[in-house]
GROMACS .gro file of N, CA, C and O in nm:
model
  524
    1MET      N    1   1.260   1.142   0.677
    1MET     CA    2   1.121   1.085   0.707
    1MET      C    3   1.136   0.917   0.732
    1MET      O    4   1.211   0.870   0.697
    2THR      N    5   1.047   0.881   0.834
    2THR     CA    6   1.060   0.741   0.888
    2THR      C    7   0.968   0.687   0.828
    2THR      O    8   0.856   0.710   0.786
    3ASP      N    9   0.986   0.529   0.822
    3ASP     CA   10   0.877   0.468   0.776
    3ASP      C   11   0.772   0.413   0.854
    3ASP      O   12   0.797   0.437   1.002
    4GLN      N   13   0.657   0.425   0.801
    4GLN     CA   14   0.520   0.400   0.880
    4GLN      C   15   0.519   0.246   0.896
    4GLN      O   16   0.567   0.148   0.815
    5THR      N   17   0.434   0.222   1.013
    5THR     CA   18   0.431   0.049   1.037
    5THR      C   19   0.299   0.059   1.005
    5THR      O   20   0.209   0.134   0.991
    6THR      N   21   0.236  -0.074   1.014
    6THR     CA   22   0.117  -0.122   0.993
    6THR      C   23   0.029  -0.086   1.110
    6THR      O   24  -0.105  -0.064   1.112
    7GLU      N   25   0.084  -0.028   1.221
    7GLU     CA   26   0.004  -0.002   1.354
    7GLU      C   27  -0.016   0.154   1.317
    7GLU      O   28  -0.116   0.207   1.375
    8ASP      N   29   0.036   0.235   1.225
    8ASP     CA   30  -0.006   0.358   1.209
    8ASP      C   31  -0.106   0.358   1.111
    8ASP      O   32  -0.176   0.469   1.100
    9TYR      N   33  -0.118   0.269   0.998
    9TYR     CA   34  -0.211   0.302   0.900
    9TYR      C   35  -0.258   0.141   0.846
    9TYR      O   36  -0.184   0.087   0.870
   10ALA      N   37  -0.354   0.137   0.761
   10ALA     CA   38  -0.382   0.014   0.691
   10ALA      C   39  -0.426   0.031   0.557
   10ALA      O   40  -0.500   0.134   0.553
   11PHE      N   41  -0.386  -0.040   0.466
   11PHE     CA   42  -0.434  -0.056   0.335
   11PHE      C   43  -0.559  -0.113   0.323
   11PHE      O   44  -0.581  -0.215   0.379
   12GLY      N   45  -0.643  -0.033   0.249
   12GLY     CA   46  -0.799  -0.104   0.230
   12GLY      C   47  -0.780  -0.161   0.082
   12GLY      O   48  -0.672  -0.146   0.033
   13PRO      N   49  -0.905  -0.187   0.039
   13PRO     CA   50  -0.895  -0.270  -0.104
   13PRO      C   51  -0.870  -0.141  -0.189
   13PRO      O   52  -0.901  -0.031  -0.172
   14LEU      N   53  -0.834  -0.183  -0.303
   14LEU     CA   54  -0.780  -0.075  -0.402
   14LEU      C   55  -0.934  -0.031  -0.445
   14LEU      O   56  -1.031  -0.093  -0.507
   15HIS      N   57  -0.942   0.101  -0.485
   15HIS     CA   58  -1.059   0.174  -0.491
   15HIS      C   59  -1.094   0.177  -0.639
   15HIS      O   60  -1.209   0.149  -0.691
   16HIS      N   61  -0.993   0.201  -0.738
   16HIS     CA   62  -1.009   0.177  -0.873
   16HIS      C   63  -0.877   0.179  -0.929
   16HIS      O   64  -0.767   0.199  -0.886
   17VAL      N   65  -0.863   0.130  -1.048
   17VAL     CA   66  -0.759   0.135  -1.174
   17VAL      C   67  -0.799   0.223  -1.253
   17VAL      O   68  -0.923   0.228  -1.316
   18GLN      N   69  -0.694   0.304  -1.311
   18GLN     CA   70  -0.716   0.369  -1.436
   18GLN      C   71  -0.642   0.326  -1.565
   18GLN      O   72  -0.513   0.327  -1.548
   19LEU      N   73  -0.687   0.326  -1.652
   19LEU     CA   74  -0.614   0.290  -1.808
   19LEU      C   75  -0.668   0.405  -1.898
   19LEU      O   76  -0.773   0.473  -1.902
   20ALA      N   77  -0.563   0.430  -1.967
   20ALA     CA   78  -0.564   0.548  -2.071
   20ALA      C   79  -0.639   0.517  -2.196
   20ALA      O   80  -0.654   0.391  -2.233
   21ILE      N   81  -0.717   0.613  -2.258
   21ILE     CA   82  -0.807   0.579  -2.373
   21ILE      C   83  -0.754   0.688  -2.478
   21ILE      O   84  -0.738   0.819  -2.421
   22PRO      N   85  -0.788   0.673  -2.614
   22PRO     CA   86  -0.758   0.792  -2.687
   22PRO      C   87  -0.907   0.876  -2.695
   22PRO      O   88  -1.005   0.823  -2.652
   23PRO      N   89  -0.880   0.985  -2.738
   23PRO     CA   90  -1.007   1.100  -2.735
   23PRO      C   91  -1.122   1.022  -2.834
   23PRO      O   92  -1.080   0.961  -2.935
   24GLY      N   93  -1.245   1.024  -2.785
   24GLY     CA   94  -1.352   0.991  -2.871
   24GLY      C   95  -1.355   0.826  -2.881
   24GLY      O   96  -1.460   0.765  -2.932
   25ALA      N   97  -1.293   0.750  -2.772
   25ALA     CA   98  -1.309   0.609  -2.773
   25ALA      C   99  -1.417   0.532  -2.678
   25ALA      O  100  -1.413   0.429  -2.641
   26GLU      N  101  -1.509   0.652  -2.622
   26GLU     CA  102  -1.606   0.587  -2.505
   26GLU      C  103  -1.693   0.473  -2.569
   26GLU      O  104  -1.705   0.388  -2.493
   27ASP      N  105  -1.724   0.475  -2.696
   27ASP     CA  106  -1.822   0.401  -2.731
   27ASP      C  107  -1.751   0.261  -2.739
   27ASP      O  108  -1.809   0.169  -2.723
   28GLN      N  109  -1.650   0.266  -2.801
   28GLN     CA  110  -1.562   0.128  -2.816
   28GLN      C  111  -1.530   0.072  -2.663
   28GLN      O  112  -1.538  -0.029  -2.646
   29CYS      N  113  -1.495   0.157  -2.565
   29CYS     CA  114  -1.472   0.097  -2.440
   29CYS      C  115  -1.616   0.061  -2.379
   29CYS      O  116  -1.635  -0.056  -2.316
   30ARG      N  117  -1.727   0.109  -2.415
   30ARG     CA  118  -1.856   0.061  -2.363
   30ARG      C  119  -1.894  -0.070  -2.404
   30ARG      O  120  -1.935  -0.185  -2.357
   31ALA      N  121  -1.842  -0.110  -2.545
   31ALA     CA  122  -1.849  -0.237  -2.594
   31ALA      C  123  -1.761  -0.321  -2.552
   31ALA      O  124  -1.811  -0.427  -2.518
   32PHE      N  125  -1.662  -0.308  -2.504
   32PHE     CA  126  -1.583  -0.399  -2.428
   32PHE      C  127  -1.612  -0.403  -2.300
   32PHE      O  128  -1.635  -0.540  -2.245
   33TRP      N  129  -1.613  -0.300  -2.231
   33TRP     CA  130  -1.591  -0.309  -2.070
   33TRP      C  131  -1.745  -0.358  -2.032
   33TRP      O  132  -1.781  -0.421  -1.938
   34GLY      N  133  -1.842  -0.311  -2.107
   34GLY     CA  134  -1.981  -0.333  -2.080
   34GLY      C  135  -2.042  -0.474  -2.128
   34GLY      O  136  -2.048  -0.565  -2.067
   35ASP      N  137  -2.014  -0.465  -2.264
   35ASP     CA  138  -2.081  -0.591  -2.332
   35ASP      C  139  -1.983  -0.717  -2.317
   35ASP      O  140  -2.058  -0.825  -2.309
   36VAL      N  141  -1.838  -0.717  -2.357
   36VAL     CA  142  -1.777  -0.801  -2.373
   36VAL      C  143  -1.761  -0.870  -2.215
   36VAL      O  144  -1.779  -0.992  -2.175
   37LEU      N  145  -1.701  -0.774  -2.129
   37LEU     CA  146  -1.683  -0.828  -1.997
   37LEU      C  147  -1.800  -0.826  -1.877
   37LEU      O  148  -1.790  -0.863  -1.796
   38GLY      N  149  -1.894  -0.752  -1.924
   38GLY     CA  150  -2.005  -0.741  -1.864
   38GLY      C  151  -2.029  -0.657  -1.724
   38GLY      O  152  -2.094  -0.670  -1.625
   39MET      N  153  -1.912  -0.546  -1.745
   39MET     CA  154  -1.932  -0.445  -1.621
   39MET      C  155  -2.059  -0.361  -1.627
   39MET      O  156  -2.085  -0.343  -1.772
   40THR      N  157  -2.064  -0.276  -1.538
   40THR     CA  158  -2.177  -0.187  -1.539
   40THR      C  159  -2.112  -0.036  -1.536
   40THR      O  160  -2.014  -0.010  -1.495
   41GLU      N  161  -2.143   0.032  -1.632
   41GLU     CA  162  -2.102   0.163  -1.633
   41GLU      C  163  -2.145   0.283  -1.514
   41GLU      O  164  -2.273   0.264  -1.495
   42LEU      N  165  -2.068   0.340  -1.498
   42LEU     CA  166  -2.101   0.437  -1.351
   42LEU      C  167  -2.117   0.586  -1.429
   42LEU      O  168  -2.063   0.615  -1.533
   43GLU      N  169  -2.200   0.655  -1.381
   43GLU     CA  170  -2.196   0.792  -1.398
   43GLU      C  171  -2.085   0.863  -1.341
   43GLU      O  172  -2.079   0.870  -1.226
   44LYS      N  173  -2.031   0.944  -1.414
   44LYS     CA  174  -1.904   1.031  -1.358
   44LYS      C  175  -1.955   1.135  -1.303
   44LYS      O  176  -2.073   1.192  -1.372
   45PRO      N  177  -1.886   1.218  -1.207
   45PRO     CA  178  -1.961   1.332  -1.166
   45PRO      C  179  -1.922   1.423  -1.281
   45PRO      O  180  -1.821   1.434  -1.366
   46PRO      N  181  -2.019   1.533  -1.312
   46PRO     CA  182  -2.018   1.636  -1.427
   46PRO      C  183  -1.892   1.692  -1.433
   46PRO      O  184  -1.848   1.707  -1.526
   47VAL      N  185  -1.822   1.734  -1.328
   47VAL     CA  186  -1.681   1.836  -1.357
   47VAL      C  187  -1.594   1.710  -1.399
   47VAL      O  188  -1.514   1.758  -1.508
   48LEU      N  189  -1.574   1.574  -1.389
   48LEU     CA  190  -1.497   1.484  -1.425
   48LEU      C  191  -1.561   1.432  -1.589
   48LEU      O  192  -1.472   1.406  -1.679
   49ALA      N  193  -1.674   1.426  -1.606
   49ALA     CA  194  -1.728   1.386  -1.730
   49ALA      C  195  -1.728   1.480  -1.830
   49ALA      O  196  -1.686   1.435  -1.948
   50ALA      N  197  -1.678   1.622  -1.813
   50ALA     CA  198  -1.639   1.706  -1.913
   50ALA      C  199  -1.502   1.661  -1.963
   50ALA      O  200  -1.514   1.717  -2.088
   51ARG      N  201  -1.434   1.574  -1.905
   51ARG     CA  202  -1.277   1.540  -1.961
   51ARG      C  203  -1.311   1.424  -2.062
   51ARG      O  204  -1.195   1.378  -2.128
   52GLY      N  205  -1.427   1.352  -2.057
   52GLY     CA  206  -1.454   1.248  -2.152
   52GLY      C  207  -1.409   1.132  -2.060
   52GLY      O  208  -1.400   1.133  -1.942
   53GLY      N  209  -1.401   1.010  -2.131
   53GLY     CA  210  -1.374   0.886  -2.062
   53GLY      C  211  -1.486   0.819  -2.017
   53GLY      O  212  -1.602   0.854  -2.017
   54CYS      N  213  -1.475   0.709  -1.936
   54CYS     CA  214  -1.603   0.646  -1.871
   54CYS      C  215  -1.540   0.566  -1.775
   54CYS      O  216  -1.427   0.527  -1.758
   55TRP      N  217  -1.643   0.508  -1.683
   55TRP     CA  218  -1.606   0.451  -1.582
   55TRP      C  219  -1.678   0.307  -1.573
   55TRP      O  220  -1.824   0.333  -1.584
   56PHE      N  221  -1.625   0.201  -1.511
   56PHE     CA  222  -1.694   0.089  -1.505
   56PHE      C  223  -1.699  -0.003  -1.360
   56PHE      O  224  -1.566   0.017  -1.301
   57ARG      N  225  -1.808  -0.065  -1.340
   57ARG     CA  226  -1.762  -0.163  -1.204
   57ARG      C  227  -1.799  -0.272  -1.222
   57ARG      O  228  -1.953  -0.307  -1.279
   58GLY      N  229  -1.770  -0.390  -1.180
   58GLY     CA  230  -1.808  -0.547  -1.163
   58GLY      C  231  -1.741  -0.594  -1.055
   58GLY      O  232  -1.617  -0.594  -1.025
   59GLY      N  233  -1.840  -0.645  -0.974
   59GLY     CA  234  -1.810  -0.722  -0.833
   59GLY      C  235  -1.730  -0.588  -0.760
   59GLY      O  236  -1.791  -0.471  -0.744
   60GLY      N  237  -1.626  -0.612  -0.715
   60GLY     CA  238  -1.563  -0.510  -0.604
   60GLY      C  239  -1.451  -0.425  -0.704
   60GLY      O  240  -1.369  -0.363  -0.627
   61LEU      N  241  -1.446  -0.448  -0.837
   61LEU     CA  242  -1.356  -0.375  -0.906
   61LEU      C  243  -1.415  -0.270  -0.998
   61LEU      O  244  -1.514  -0.239  -1.057
   62GLU      N  245  -1.337  -0.136  -0.992
   62GLU     CA  246  -1.387  -0.044  -1.064
   62GLU      C  247  -1.294   0.009  -1.132
   62GLU      O  248  -1.140   0.013  -1.097
   63VAL      N  249  -1.316   0.022  -1.276
   63VAL     CA  250  -1.203   0.070  -1.360
   63VAL      C  251  -1.236   0.214  -1.442
   63VAL      O  252  -1.356   0.235  -1.483
   64HIS      N  253  -1.138   0.300  -1.433
   64HIS     CA  254  -1.157   0.434  -1.487
   64HIS      C  255  -1.098   0.438  -1.613
   64HIS      O  256  -0.979   0.420  -1.639
   65LEU      N  257  -1.144   0.501  -1.734
   65LEU     CA  258  -1.094   0.495  -1.847
   65LEU      C  259  -1.073   0.624  -1.884
   65LEU      O  260  -1.180   0.714  -1.909
   66GLY      N  261  -0.953   0.706  -1.876
   66GLY     CA  262  -0.938   0.841  -1.895
   66GLY      C  263  -0.879   0.877  -2.020
   66GLY      O  264  -0.777   0.806  -2.067
   67VAL      N  265  -0.906   0.979  -2.084
   67VAL     CA  266  -0.871   1.022  -2.204
   67VAL      C  267  -0.710   1.086  -2.231
   67VAL      O  268  -0.711   1.168  -2.095
   68GLU      N  269  -0.643   1.021  -2.279
   68GLU     CA  270  -0.510   1.083  -2.305
   68GLU      C  271  -0.480   1.120  -2.468
   68GLU      O  272  -0.516   1.050  -2.541
   69ALA      N  273  -0.460   1.248  -2.492
   69ALA     CA  274  -0.442   1.304  -2.619
   69ALA      C  275  -0.342   1.215  -2.705
   69ALA      O  276  -0.340   1.192  -2.816
   70ASP      N  277  -0.232   1.188  -2.639
   70ASP     CA  278  -0.111   1.094  -2.685
   70ASP      C  279  -0.106   0.965  -2.661
   70ASP      O  280  -0.022   0.914  -2.631
   71PHE      N  281  -0.248   0.920  -2.664
   71PHE     CA  282  -0.242   0.755  -2.623
   71PHE      C  283  -0.178   0.670  -2.684
   71PHE      O  284  -0.141   0.675  -2.802
   72ARG      N  285  -0.116   0.580  -2.606
   72ARG     CA  286  -0.040   0.458  -2.662
   72ARG      C  287  -0.097   0.348  -2.583
   72ARG      O  288  -0.066   0.376  -2.430
   73PRO      N  289  -0.131   0.239  -2.608
   73PRO     CA  290  -0.183   0.125  -2.536
   73PRO      C  291  -0.075   0.064  -2.450
   73PRO      O  292   0.038   0.079  -2.487
   74SER      N  293  -0.109   0.028  -2.330
   74SER     CA  294  -0.031  -0.025  -2.202
   74SER      C  295   0.016  -0.162  -2.261
   74SER      O  296  -0.088  -0.256  -2.224
   75LYS      N  297   0.141  -0.201  -2.315
   75LYS     CA  298   0.147  -0.336  -2.366
   75LYS      C  299   0.220  -0.425  -2.233
   75LYS      O  300   0.212  -0.554  -2.228
   76LYS      N  301   0.264  -0.344  -2.147
   76LYS     CA  302   0.354  -0.457  -2.013
   76LYS      C  303   0.283  -0.383  -1.899
   76LYS      O  304   0.240  -0.494  -1.839
   77ALA      N  305   0.247  -0.264  -1.879
   77ALA     CA  306   0.167  -0.239  -1.728
   77ALA      C  307   0.042  -0.275  -1.752
   77ALA      O  308  -0.035  -0.285  -1.857
   78HIS      N  309  -0.031  -0.331  -1.645
   78HIS     CA  310  -0.155  -0.368  -1.638
   78HIS      C  311  -0.213  -0.402  -1.499
   78HIS      O  312  -0.153  -0.399  -1.409
   79PRO      N  313  -0.354  -0.404  -1.522
   79PRO     CA  314  -0.421  -0.429  -1.389
   79PRO      C  315  -0.401  -0.585  -1.386
   79PRO      O  316  -0.451  -0.666  -1.471
   80GLY      N  317  -0.400  -0.623  -1.243
   80GLY     CA  318  -0.437  -0.776  -1.233
   80GLY      C  319  -0.538  -0.797  -1.170
   80GLY      O  320  -0.576  -0.757  -1.040
   81ILE      N  321  -0.667  -0.868  -1.236
   81ILE     CA  322  -0.807  -0.882  -1.182
   81ILE      C  323  -0.840  -1.017  -1.147
   81ILE      O  324  -0.823  -1.093  -1.210
   82LEU      N  325  -0.903  -1.031  -1.019
   82LEU     CA  326  -0.924  -1.149  -0.973
   82LEU      C  327  -1.066  -1.183  -1.012
   82LEU      O  328  -1.145  -1.098  -1.058
   83VAL      N  329  -1.060  -1.313  -1.047
   83VAL     CA  330  -1.186  -1.351  -1.130
   83VAL      C  331  -1.235  -1.483  -1.045
   83VAL      O  332  -1.143  -1.581  -1.034
   84ARG      N  333  -1.340  -1.509  -1.012
   84ARG     CA  334  -1.387  -1.628  -0.941
   84ARG      C  335  -1.461  -1.706  -1.088
   84ARG      O  336  -1.520  -1.662  -1.166
   85ASN      N  337  -1.401  -1.845  -1.097
   85ASN     CA  338  -1.442  -1.938  -1.213
   85ASN      C  339  -1.377  -1.874  -1.339
   85ASN      O  340  -1.458  -1.835  -1.445
   86LEU      N  341  -1.259  -1.855  -1.327
   86LEU     CA  342  -1.154  -1.817  -1.438
   86LEU      C  343  -1.180  -1.858  -1.564
   86LEU      O  344  -1.179  -1.794  -1.701
   87ARG      N  345  -1.204  -2.000  -1.573
   87ARG     CA  346  -1.195  -2.087  -1.686
   87ARG      C  347  -1.349  -2.044  -1.764
   87ARG      O  348  -1.336  -2.039  -1.887
   88ALA      N  349  -1.437  -2.035  -1.706
   88ALA     CA  350  -1.558  -1.977  -1.777
   88ALA      C  351  -1.568  -1.848  -1.819
   88ALA      O  352  -1.622  -1.799  -1.921
   89PHE      N  353  -1.497  -1.776  -1.749
   89PHE     CA  354  -1.458  -1.613  -1.777
   89PHE      C  355  -1.384  -1.632  -1.919
   89PHE      O  356  -1.423  -1.565  -2.015
   90ALA      N  357  -1.283  -1.700  -1.932
   90ALA     CA  358  -1.187  -1.707  -2.065
   90ALA      C  359  -1.285  -1.767  -2.165
   90ALA      O  360  -1.244  -1.713  -2.293
   91LYS      N  361  -1.366  -1.846  -2.138
   91LYS     CA  362  -1.458  -1.900  -2.236
   91LYS      C  363  -1.551  -1.771  -2.301
   91LYS      O  364  -1.575  -1.758  -2.434
   92ARG      N  365  -1.594  -1.697  -2.195
   92ARG     CA  366  -1.690  -1.587  -2.234
   92ARG      C  367  -1.604  -1.495  -2.329
   92ARG      O  368  -1.668  -1.442  -2.434
   93LEU      N  369  -1.465  -1.460  -2.307
   93LEU     CA  370  -1.415  -1.371  -2.369
   93LEU      C  371  -1.368  -1.446  -2.499
   93LEU      O  372  -1.404  -1.356  -2.622
   94GLU      N  373  -1.331  -1.522  -2.499
   94GLU     CA  374  -1.303  -1.595  -2.645
   94GLU      C  375  -1.427  -1.614  -2.768
   94GLU      O  376  -1.433  -1.572  -2.866
   95ALA      N  377  -1.559  -1.649  -2.655
   95ALA     CA  378  -1.676  -1.664  -2.745
   95ALA      C  379  -1.697  -1.509  -2.823
   95ALA      O  380  -1.771  -1.484  -2.923
   96LYS      N  381  -1.665  -1.425  -2.741
   96LYS     CA  382  -1.686  -1.286  -2.801
   96LYS      C  383  -1.581  -1.208  -2.897
   96LYS      O  384  -1.549  -1.090  -2.933
   97GLY      N  385  -1.458  -1.318  -2.938
   97GLY     CA  386  -1.355  -1.274  -3.011
   97GLY      C  387  -1.255  -1.198  -2.930
   97GLY      O  388  -1.133  -1.164  -3.010
   98VAL      N  389  -1.233  -1.229  -2.825
   98VAL     CA  390  -1.096  -1.178  -2.740
   98VAL      C  391  -1.020  -1.307  -2.733
   98VAL      O  392  -1.041  -1.386  -2.678
   99GLU      N  393  -0.865  -1.269  -2.771
   99GLU     CA  394  -0.786  -1.351  -2.733
   99GLU      C  395  -0.719  -1.386  -2.622
   99GLU      O  396  -0.718  -1.293  -2.545
  100VAL      N  397  -0.717  -1.507  -2.559
  100VAL     CA  398  -0.693  -1.524  -2.420
  100VAL      C  399  -0.543  -1.580  -2.444
  100VAL      O  400  -0.542  -1.693  -2.487
  101THR      N  401  -0.449  -1.534  -2.344
  101THR     CA  402  -0.315  -1.628  -2.365
  101THR      C  403  -0.295  -1.667  -2.218
  101THR      O  404  -0.254  -1.590  -2.110
  102TRP      N  405  -0.289  -1.815  -2.207
  102TRP     CA  406  -0.270  -1.860  -2.064
  102TRP      C  407  -0.137  -1.832  -2.015
  102TRP      O  408  -0.012  -1.883  -2.131
  103ASP      N  409  -0.092  -1.823  -1.903
  103ASP     CA  410   0.041  -1.830  -1.847
  103ASP      C  411   0.049  -1.904  -1.705
  103ASP      O  412  -0.037  -1.835  -1.610
  104ASP      N  413   0.133  -1.978  -1.690
  104ASP     CA  414   0.139  -2.070  -1.567
  104ASP      C  415   0.243  -2.039  -1.484
  104ASP      O  416   0.304  -2.110  -1.397
  105ASN      N  417   0.311  -1.915  -1.483
  105ASN     CA  418   0.423  -1.863  -1.450
  105ASN      C  419   0.408  -1.797  -1.290
  105ASN      O  420   0.503  -1.737  -1.240
  106PHE      N  421   0.312  -1.805  -1.277
  106PHE     CA  422   0.261  -1.721  -1.119
  106PHE      C  423   0.222  -1.851  -1.013
  106PHE      O  424   0.103  -1.856  -1.052
  107PRO      N  425   0.315  -1.898  -0.942
  107PRO     CA  426   0.265  -2.016  -0.842
  107PRO      C  427   0.142  -1.966  -0.759
  107PRO      O  428   0.101  -1.847  -0.731
  108GLY      N  429   0.053  -2.099  -0.785
  108GLY     CA  430  -0.066  -2.061  -0.670
  108GLY      C  431  -0.176  -2.015  -0.758
  108GLY      O  432  -0.279  -2.001  -0.684
  109HIS      N  433  -0.168  -1.979  -0.897
  109HIS     CA  434  -0.296  -1.904  -0.946
  109HIS      C  435  -0.292  -1.959  -1.097
  109HIS      O  436  -0.176  -1.989  -1.168
  110ASP      N  437  -0.404  -1.952  -1.151
  110ASP     CA  438  -0.438  -1.988  -1.284
  110ASP      C  439  -0.452  -1.866  -1.338
  110ASP      O  440  -0.501  -1.736  -1.258
  111ARG      N  441  -0.401  -1.769  -1.443
  111ARG     CA  442  -0.414  -1.661  -1.511
  111ARG      C  443  -0.389  -1.680  -1.661
  111ARG      O  444  -0.354  -1.788  -1.708
  112PHE      N  445  -0.457  -1.565  -1.715
  112PHE     CA  446  -0.432  -1.572  -1.856
  112PHE      C  447  -0.418  -1.395  -1.880
  112PHE      O  448  -0.457  -1.328  -1.801
  113TYR      N  449  -0.354  -1.331  -2.013
  113TYR     CA  450  -0.369  -1.223  -2.030
  113TYR      C  451  -0.446  -1.208  -2.149
  113TYR      O  452  -0.479  -1.303  -2.255
  114ALA      N  453  -0.510  -1.082  -2.154
  114ALA     CA  454  -0.598  -1.057  -2.272
  114ALA      C  455  -0.587  -0.899  -2.295
  114ALA      O  456  -0.505  -0.831  -2.214
  115PHE      N  457  -0.626  -0.840  -2.429
  115PHE     CA  458  -0.622  -0.711  -2.456
  115PHE      C  459  -0.724  -0.636  -2.473
  115PHE      O  460  -0.841  -0.694  -2.539
  116ASP      N  461  -0.771  -0.540  -2.387
  116ASP     CA  462  -0.859  -0.452  -2.433
  116ASP      C  463  -0.927  -0.413  -2.587
  116ASP      O  464  -0.803  -0.454  -2.672
  117SER      N  465  -1.009  -0.369  -2.645
  117SER     CA  466  -1.018  -0.331  -2.776
  117SER      C  467  -0.930  -0.223  -2.816
  117SER      O  468  -0.928  -0.206  -2.933
  118LEU      N  469  -0.879  -0.162  -2.732
  118LEU     CA  470  -0.762  -0.048  -2.766
  118LEU      C  471  -0.633  -0.105  -2.753
  118LEU      O  472  -0.532  -0.006  -2.774
  119GLY      N  473  -0.612  -0.204  -2.702
  119GLY     CA  474  -0.475  -0.293  -2.688
  119GLY      C  475  -0.403  -0.269  -2.550
  119GLY      O  476  -0.291  -0.311  -2.547
  120ASN      N  477  -0.473  -0.212  -2.452
  120ASN     CA  478  -0.433  -0.220  -2.305
  120ASN      C  479  -0.421  -0.366  -2.254
  120ASN      O  480  -0.503  -0.453  -2.276
  121ARG      N  481  -0.315  -0.415  -2.185
  121ARG     CA  482  -0.285  -0.545  -2.151
  121ARG      C  483  -0.374  -0.544  -2.011
  121ARG      O  484  -0.392  -0.456  -1.939
  122LEU      N  485  -0.408  -0.659  -1.999
  122LEU     CA  486  -0.492  -0.698  -1.869
  122LEU      C  487  -0.470  -0.846  -1.839
  122LEU      O  488  -0.446  -0.942  -1.918
  123GLU      N  489  -0.446  -0.834  -1.692
  123GLU     CA  490  -0.433  -0.987  -1.657
  123GLU      C  491  -0.535  -1.029  -1.557
  123GLU      O  492  -0.580  -0.952  -1.512
  124PHE      N  493  -0.598  -1.169  -1.581
  124PHE     CA  494  -0.678  -1.223  -1.524
  124PHE      C  495  -0.623  -1.316  -1.430
  124PHE      O  496  -0.582  -1.430  -1.500
  125LEU      N  497  -0.682  -1.368  -1.315
  125LEU     CA  498  -0.608  -1.451  -1.239
  125LEU      C  499  -0.717  -1.506  -1.145
  125LEU      O  500  -0.782  -1.413  -1.078
  126GLU      N  501  -0.687  -1.649  -1.083
  126GLU     CA  502  -0.767  -1.710  -0.991
  126GLU      C  503  -0.662  -1.794  -0.898
  126GLU      O  504  -0.603  -1.860  -0.951
  127PRO      N  505  -0.664  -1.779  -0.769
  127PRO     CA  506  -0.583  -1.846  -0.683
  127PRO      C  507  -0.629  -1.992  -0.684
  127PRO      O  508  -0.760  -2.040  -0.713
  128LEU      N  509  -0.553  -2.091  -0.706
  128LEU     CA  510  -0.562  -2.236  -0.720
  128LEU      C  511  -0.639  -2.273  -0.586
  128LEU      O  512  -0.613  -2.232  -0.471
  129ALA      N  513  -0.732  -2.372  -0.609
  129ALA     CA  514  -0.810  -2.419  -0.476
  129ALA      C  515  -0.711  -2.522  -0.378
  129ALA      O  516  -0.725  -2.490  -0.252
  130ASP      N  517  -0.582  -2.567  -0.406
  130ASP     CA  518  -0.501  -2.632  -0.335
  130ASP      C  519  -0.364  -2.550  -0.309
  130ASP      O  520  -0.284  -2.597  -0.229
  131SER      N  521  -0.384  -2.424  -0.286
  131SER     CA  522  -0.271  -2.322  -0.272
  131SER      C  523  -0.302  -2.273  -0.111
  131SER      O  524  -0.388  -2.266  -0.074
   0.00000   0.00000   0.00000
């Protein structure tokens, strides 16, 4: 198999990221992804809705929360979510009781980590203006 070049194909923006949730946690996800983060819940296609879970969209980001019977929160793997006005967003999360942990180890970006209400790790970042 040969390597493809960018002349043969091009990546577009990410369509969605999926995170695992335990069975029956949809309302808890709605409270976090909808109420805390301010994302809009999407209607799942009927064939996929039968599997449980829920989907959310905010800005250009779509997050699918899928049911896993043996759910374990992701403590290391995580989506990296770009946010405009990151500090204001961090204040919103803190006001809603979400712990924010700032990390300055990614050059050219402000960023922090937080965990969703099920313990999945999330990274939020914003490019620095002078980068």
